[in-house]
CSV table of C-alpha atoms in Angstrom, one decimal:
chain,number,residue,atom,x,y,z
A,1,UNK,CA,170.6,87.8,209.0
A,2,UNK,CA,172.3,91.2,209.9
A,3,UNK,CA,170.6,94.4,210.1
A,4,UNK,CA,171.2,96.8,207.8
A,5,UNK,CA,173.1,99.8,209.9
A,6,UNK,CA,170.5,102.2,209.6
A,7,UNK,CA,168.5,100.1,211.9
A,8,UNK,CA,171.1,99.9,214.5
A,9,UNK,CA,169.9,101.4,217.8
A,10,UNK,CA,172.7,104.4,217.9
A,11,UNK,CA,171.1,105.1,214.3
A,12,UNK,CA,167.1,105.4,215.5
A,13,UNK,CA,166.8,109.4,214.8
A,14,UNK,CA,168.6,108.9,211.6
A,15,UNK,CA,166.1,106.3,210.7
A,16,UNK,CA,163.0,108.0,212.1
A,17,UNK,CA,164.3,110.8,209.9
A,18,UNK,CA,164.0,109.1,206.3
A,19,UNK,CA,160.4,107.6,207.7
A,20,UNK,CA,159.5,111.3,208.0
A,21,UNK,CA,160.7,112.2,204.8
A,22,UNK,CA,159.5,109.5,202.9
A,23,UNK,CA,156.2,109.8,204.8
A,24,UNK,CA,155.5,113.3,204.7
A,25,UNK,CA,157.8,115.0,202.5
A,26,UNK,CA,157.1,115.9,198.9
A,27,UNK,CA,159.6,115.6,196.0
A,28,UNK,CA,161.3,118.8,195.1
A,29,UNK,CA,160.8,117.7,191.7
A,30,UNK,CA,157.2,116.8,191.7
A,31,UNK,CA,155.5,118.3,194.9
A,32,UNK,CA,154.5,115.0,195.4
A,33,UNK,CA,154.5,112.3,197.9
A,34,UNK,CA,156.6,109.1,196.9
A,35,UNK,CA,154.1,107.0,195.9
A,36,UNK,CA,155.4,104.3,198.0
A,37,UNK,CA,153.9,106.0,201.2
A,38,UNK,CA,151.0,104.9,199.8
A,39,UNK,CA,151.8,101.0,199.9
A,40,UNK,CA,150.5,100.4,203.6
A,41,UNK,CA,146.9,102.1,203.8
A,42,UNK,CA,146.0,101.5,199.7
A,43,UNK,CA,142.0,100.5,199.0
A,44,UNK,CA,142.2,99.8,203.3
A,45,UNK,CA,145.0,97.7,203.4
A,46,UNK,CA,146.2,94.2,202.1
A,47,UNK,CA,145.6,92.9,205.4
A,48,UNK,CA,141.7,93.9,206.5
A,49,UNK,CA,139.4,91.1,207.4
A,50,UNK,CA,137.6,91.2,204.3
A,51,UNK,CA,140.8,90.7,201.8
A,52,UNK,CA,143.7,89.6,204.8
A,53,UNK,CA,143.5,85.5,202.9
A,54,UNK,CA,143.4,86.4,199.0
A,55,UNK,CA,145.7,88.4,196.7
A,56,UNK,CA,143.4,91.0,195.0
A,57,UNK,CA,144.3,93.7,191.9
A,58,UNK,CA,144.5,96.2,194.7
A,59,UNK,CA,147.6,94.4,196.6
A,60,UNK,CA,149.3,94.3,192.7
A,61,UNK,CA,148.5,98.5,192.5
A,62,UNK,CA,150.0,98.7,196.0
A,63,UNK,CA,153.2,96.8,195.3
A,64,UNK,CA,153.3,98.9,191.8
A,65,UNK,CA,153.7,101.5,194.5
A,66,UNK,CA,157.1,100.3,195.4
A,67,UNK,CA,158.9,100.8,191.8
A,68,UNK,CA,158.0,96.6,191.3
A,69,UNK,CA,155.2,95.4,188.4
A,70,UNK,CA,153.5,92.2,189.5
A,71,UNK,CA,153.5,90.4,186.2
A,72,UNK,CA,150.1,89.7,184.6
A,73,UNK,CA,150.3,86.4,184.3
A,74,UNK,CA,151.1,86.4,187.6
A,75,UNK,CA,147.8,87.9,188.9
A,76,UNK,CA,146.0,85.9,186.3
A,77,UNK,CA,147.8,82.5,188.1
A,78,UNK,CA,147.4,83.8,191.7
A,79,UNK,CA,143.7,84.6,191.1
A,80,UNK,CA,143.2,80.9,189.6
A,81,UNK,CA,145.2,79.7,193.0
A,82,UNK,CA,142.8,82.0,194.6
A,83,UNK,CA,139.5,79.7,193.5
A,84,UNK,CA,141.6,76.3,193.9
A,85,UNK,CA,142.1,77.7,197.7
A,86,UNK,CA,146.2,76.7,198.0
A,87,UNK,CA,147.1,80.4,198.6
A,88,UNK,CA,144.0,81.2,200.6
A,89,UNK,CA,144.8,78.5,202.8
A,90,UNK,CA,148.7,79.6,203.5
A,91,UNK,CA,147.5,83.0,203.8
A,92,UNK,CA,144.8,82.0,206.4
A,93,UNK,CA,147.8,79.9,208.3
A,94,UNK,CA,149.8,83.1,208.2
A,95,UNK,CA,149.1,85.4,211.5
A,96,UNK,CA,147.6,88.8,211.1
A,97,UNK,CA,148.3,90.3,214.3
A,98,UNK,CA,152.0,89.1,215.1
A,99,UNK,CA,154.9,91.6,214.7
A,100,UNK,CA,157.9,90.6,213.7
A,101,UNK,CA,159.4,92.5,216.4
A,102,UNK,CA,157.2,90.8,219.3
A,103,UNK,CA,158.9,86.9,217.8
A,104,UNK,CA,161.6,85.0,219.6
A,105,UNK,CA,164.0,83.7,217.8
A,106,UNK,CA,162.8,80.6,217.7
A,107,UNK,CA,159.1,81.8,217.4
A,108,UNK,CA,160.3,84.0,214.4
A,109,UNK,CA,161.7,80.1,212.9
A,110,UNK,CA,158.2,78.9,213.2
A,111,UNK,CA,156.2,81.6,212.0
A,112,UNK,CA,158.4,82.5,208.9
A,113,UNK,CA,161.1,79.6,208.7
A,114,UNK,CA,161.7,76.4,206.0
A,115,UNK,CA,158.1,74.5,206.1
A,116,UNK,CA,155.7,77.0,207.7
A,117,UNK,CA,153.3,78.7,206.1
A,118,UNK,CA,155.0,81.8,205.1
A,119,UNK,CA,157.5,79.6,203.4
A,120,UNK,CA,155.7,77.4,201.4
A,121,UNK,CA,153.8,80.7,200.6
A,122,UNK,CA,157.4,82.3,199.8
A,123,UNK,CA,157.5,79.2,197.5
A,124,UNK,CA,154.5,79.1,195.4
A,125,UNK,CA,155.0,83.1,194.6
A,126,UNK,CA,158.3,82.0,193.5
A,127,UNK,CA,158.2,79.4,191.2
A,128,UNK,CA,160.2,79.5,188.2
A,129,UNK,CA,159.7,81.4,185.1
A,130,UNK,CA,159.5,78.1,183.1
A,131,UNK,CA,157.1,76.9,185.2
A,132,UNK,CA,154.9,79.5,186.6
A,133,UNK,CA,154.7,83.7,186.8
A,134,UNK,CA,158.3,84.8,186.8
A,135,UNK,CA,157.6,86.7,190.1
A,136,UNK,CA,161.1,87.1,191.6
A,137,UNK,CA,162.3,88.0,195.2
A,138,UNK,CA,161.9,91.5,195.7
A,139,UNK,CA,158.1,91.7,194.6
A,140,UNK,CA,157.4,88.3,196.2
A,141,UNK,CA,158.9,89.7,199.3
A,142,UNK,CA,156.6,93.2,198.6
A,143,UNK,CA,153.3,90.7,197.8
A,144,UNK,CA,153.9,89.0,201.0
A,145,UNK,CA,154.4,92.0,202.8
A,146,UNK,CA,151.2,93.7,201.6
A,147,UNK,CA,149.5,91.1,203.1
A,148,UNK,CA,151.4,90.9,206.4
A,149,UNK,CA,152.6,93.7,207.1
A,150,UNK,CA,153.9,94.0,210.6
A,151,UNK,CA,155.4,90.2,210.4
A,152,UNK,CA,156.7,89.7,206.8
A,153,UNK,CA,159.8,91.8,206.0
A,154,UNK,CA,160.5,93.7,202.7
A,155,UNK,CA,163.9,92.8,200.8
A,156,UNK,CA,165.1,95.0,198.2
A,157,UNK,CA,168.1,96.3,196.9
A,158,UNK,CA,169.0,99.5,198.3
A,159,UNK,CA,168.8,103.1,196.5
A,160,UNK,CA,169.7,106.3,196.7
A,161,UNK,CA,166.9,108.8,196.5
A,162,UNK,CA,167.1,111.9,194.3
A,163,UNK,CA,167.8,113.9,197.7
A,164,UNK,CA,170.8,111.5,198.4
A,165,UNK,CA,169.0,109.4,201.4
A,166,UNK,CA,169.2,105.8,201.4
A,167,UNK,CA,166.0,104.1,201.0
A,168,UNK,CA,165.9,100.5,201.3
């Protein structure tokens, strides 16, 4: 996998630049915050103690937040998953307080590679259409990161804002 160039180290200001404005500055159009700055901290988080090991309607508002809709049948499925335990149990296999960042290769191929926890999760939120919720990469990617934030990456295609800055 290859960072995208805007995370580059000769590119950190330019980065720390479109977190500011995406952060903190309001739409010319709307005077609004994007509503994705509210993903992260939205009803305390996907990953507090009291919610870290279950998919709840608040983690499908959040991801709504990020221009994806979590399909109702999907929630309705995930919830059921919820009682038979399957996803509570990945989720509960799945560090909360791991970064990413802080993983060694070889760490980051445990924690998030083909038959750990985060896969199989991966897997299960991806079933096919036919067969289960029709939940595809990007908001699979946006569920999973909801949940873990710091450790579980968000892929998306990448857009150009109404301002002309590349969000991703």
């Amino acid at each position: 996998m290859e960072l995208p160039a805007i995370l580059k180290e000769e590119n950190v200001e330019a980065a720390a630049e479109l977190l500011r404005r995406y952060y903190l500055e309001p739409s010319r159009k709307t005077g609004l915050l994007s509503t994705g700055s509210y993903f992260d901290e939205w009803a305390n988080r996907g990953d507090n103690p009291q919610v870290r090991d279950r998919i709840t309607d608040s983690d499908a508002v959040a991801v709504s937040m990020l221009s994806v809709k979590v399909p109702a049948q999907a929630i309705i499925g995930l919830q059921e998953e919820l009682l038979a335990g399957k996803i509570q149990d990945l989720l509960a296999d799945i560090p909360t307080d791991v970064k990413m960042s802080d993983l060694t290769v070889a760490e980051a191929e445990a924690t998030l590679g083909e038959g750990s926890p985060s896969w199989l999760l991966w897997q299960e939120l991806r079933r096919t259409p036919k067969t289960r919720w029709d939940v595809g990469a990007t908001t699979a990617s946006k569920i999973m990161a909801r949940k873990r934030p710091h450790l579980i990456p968000i892929w998306d295609k990448v857009n150009w804002g109404s301002r002309g800055q590349r969000h991703l």
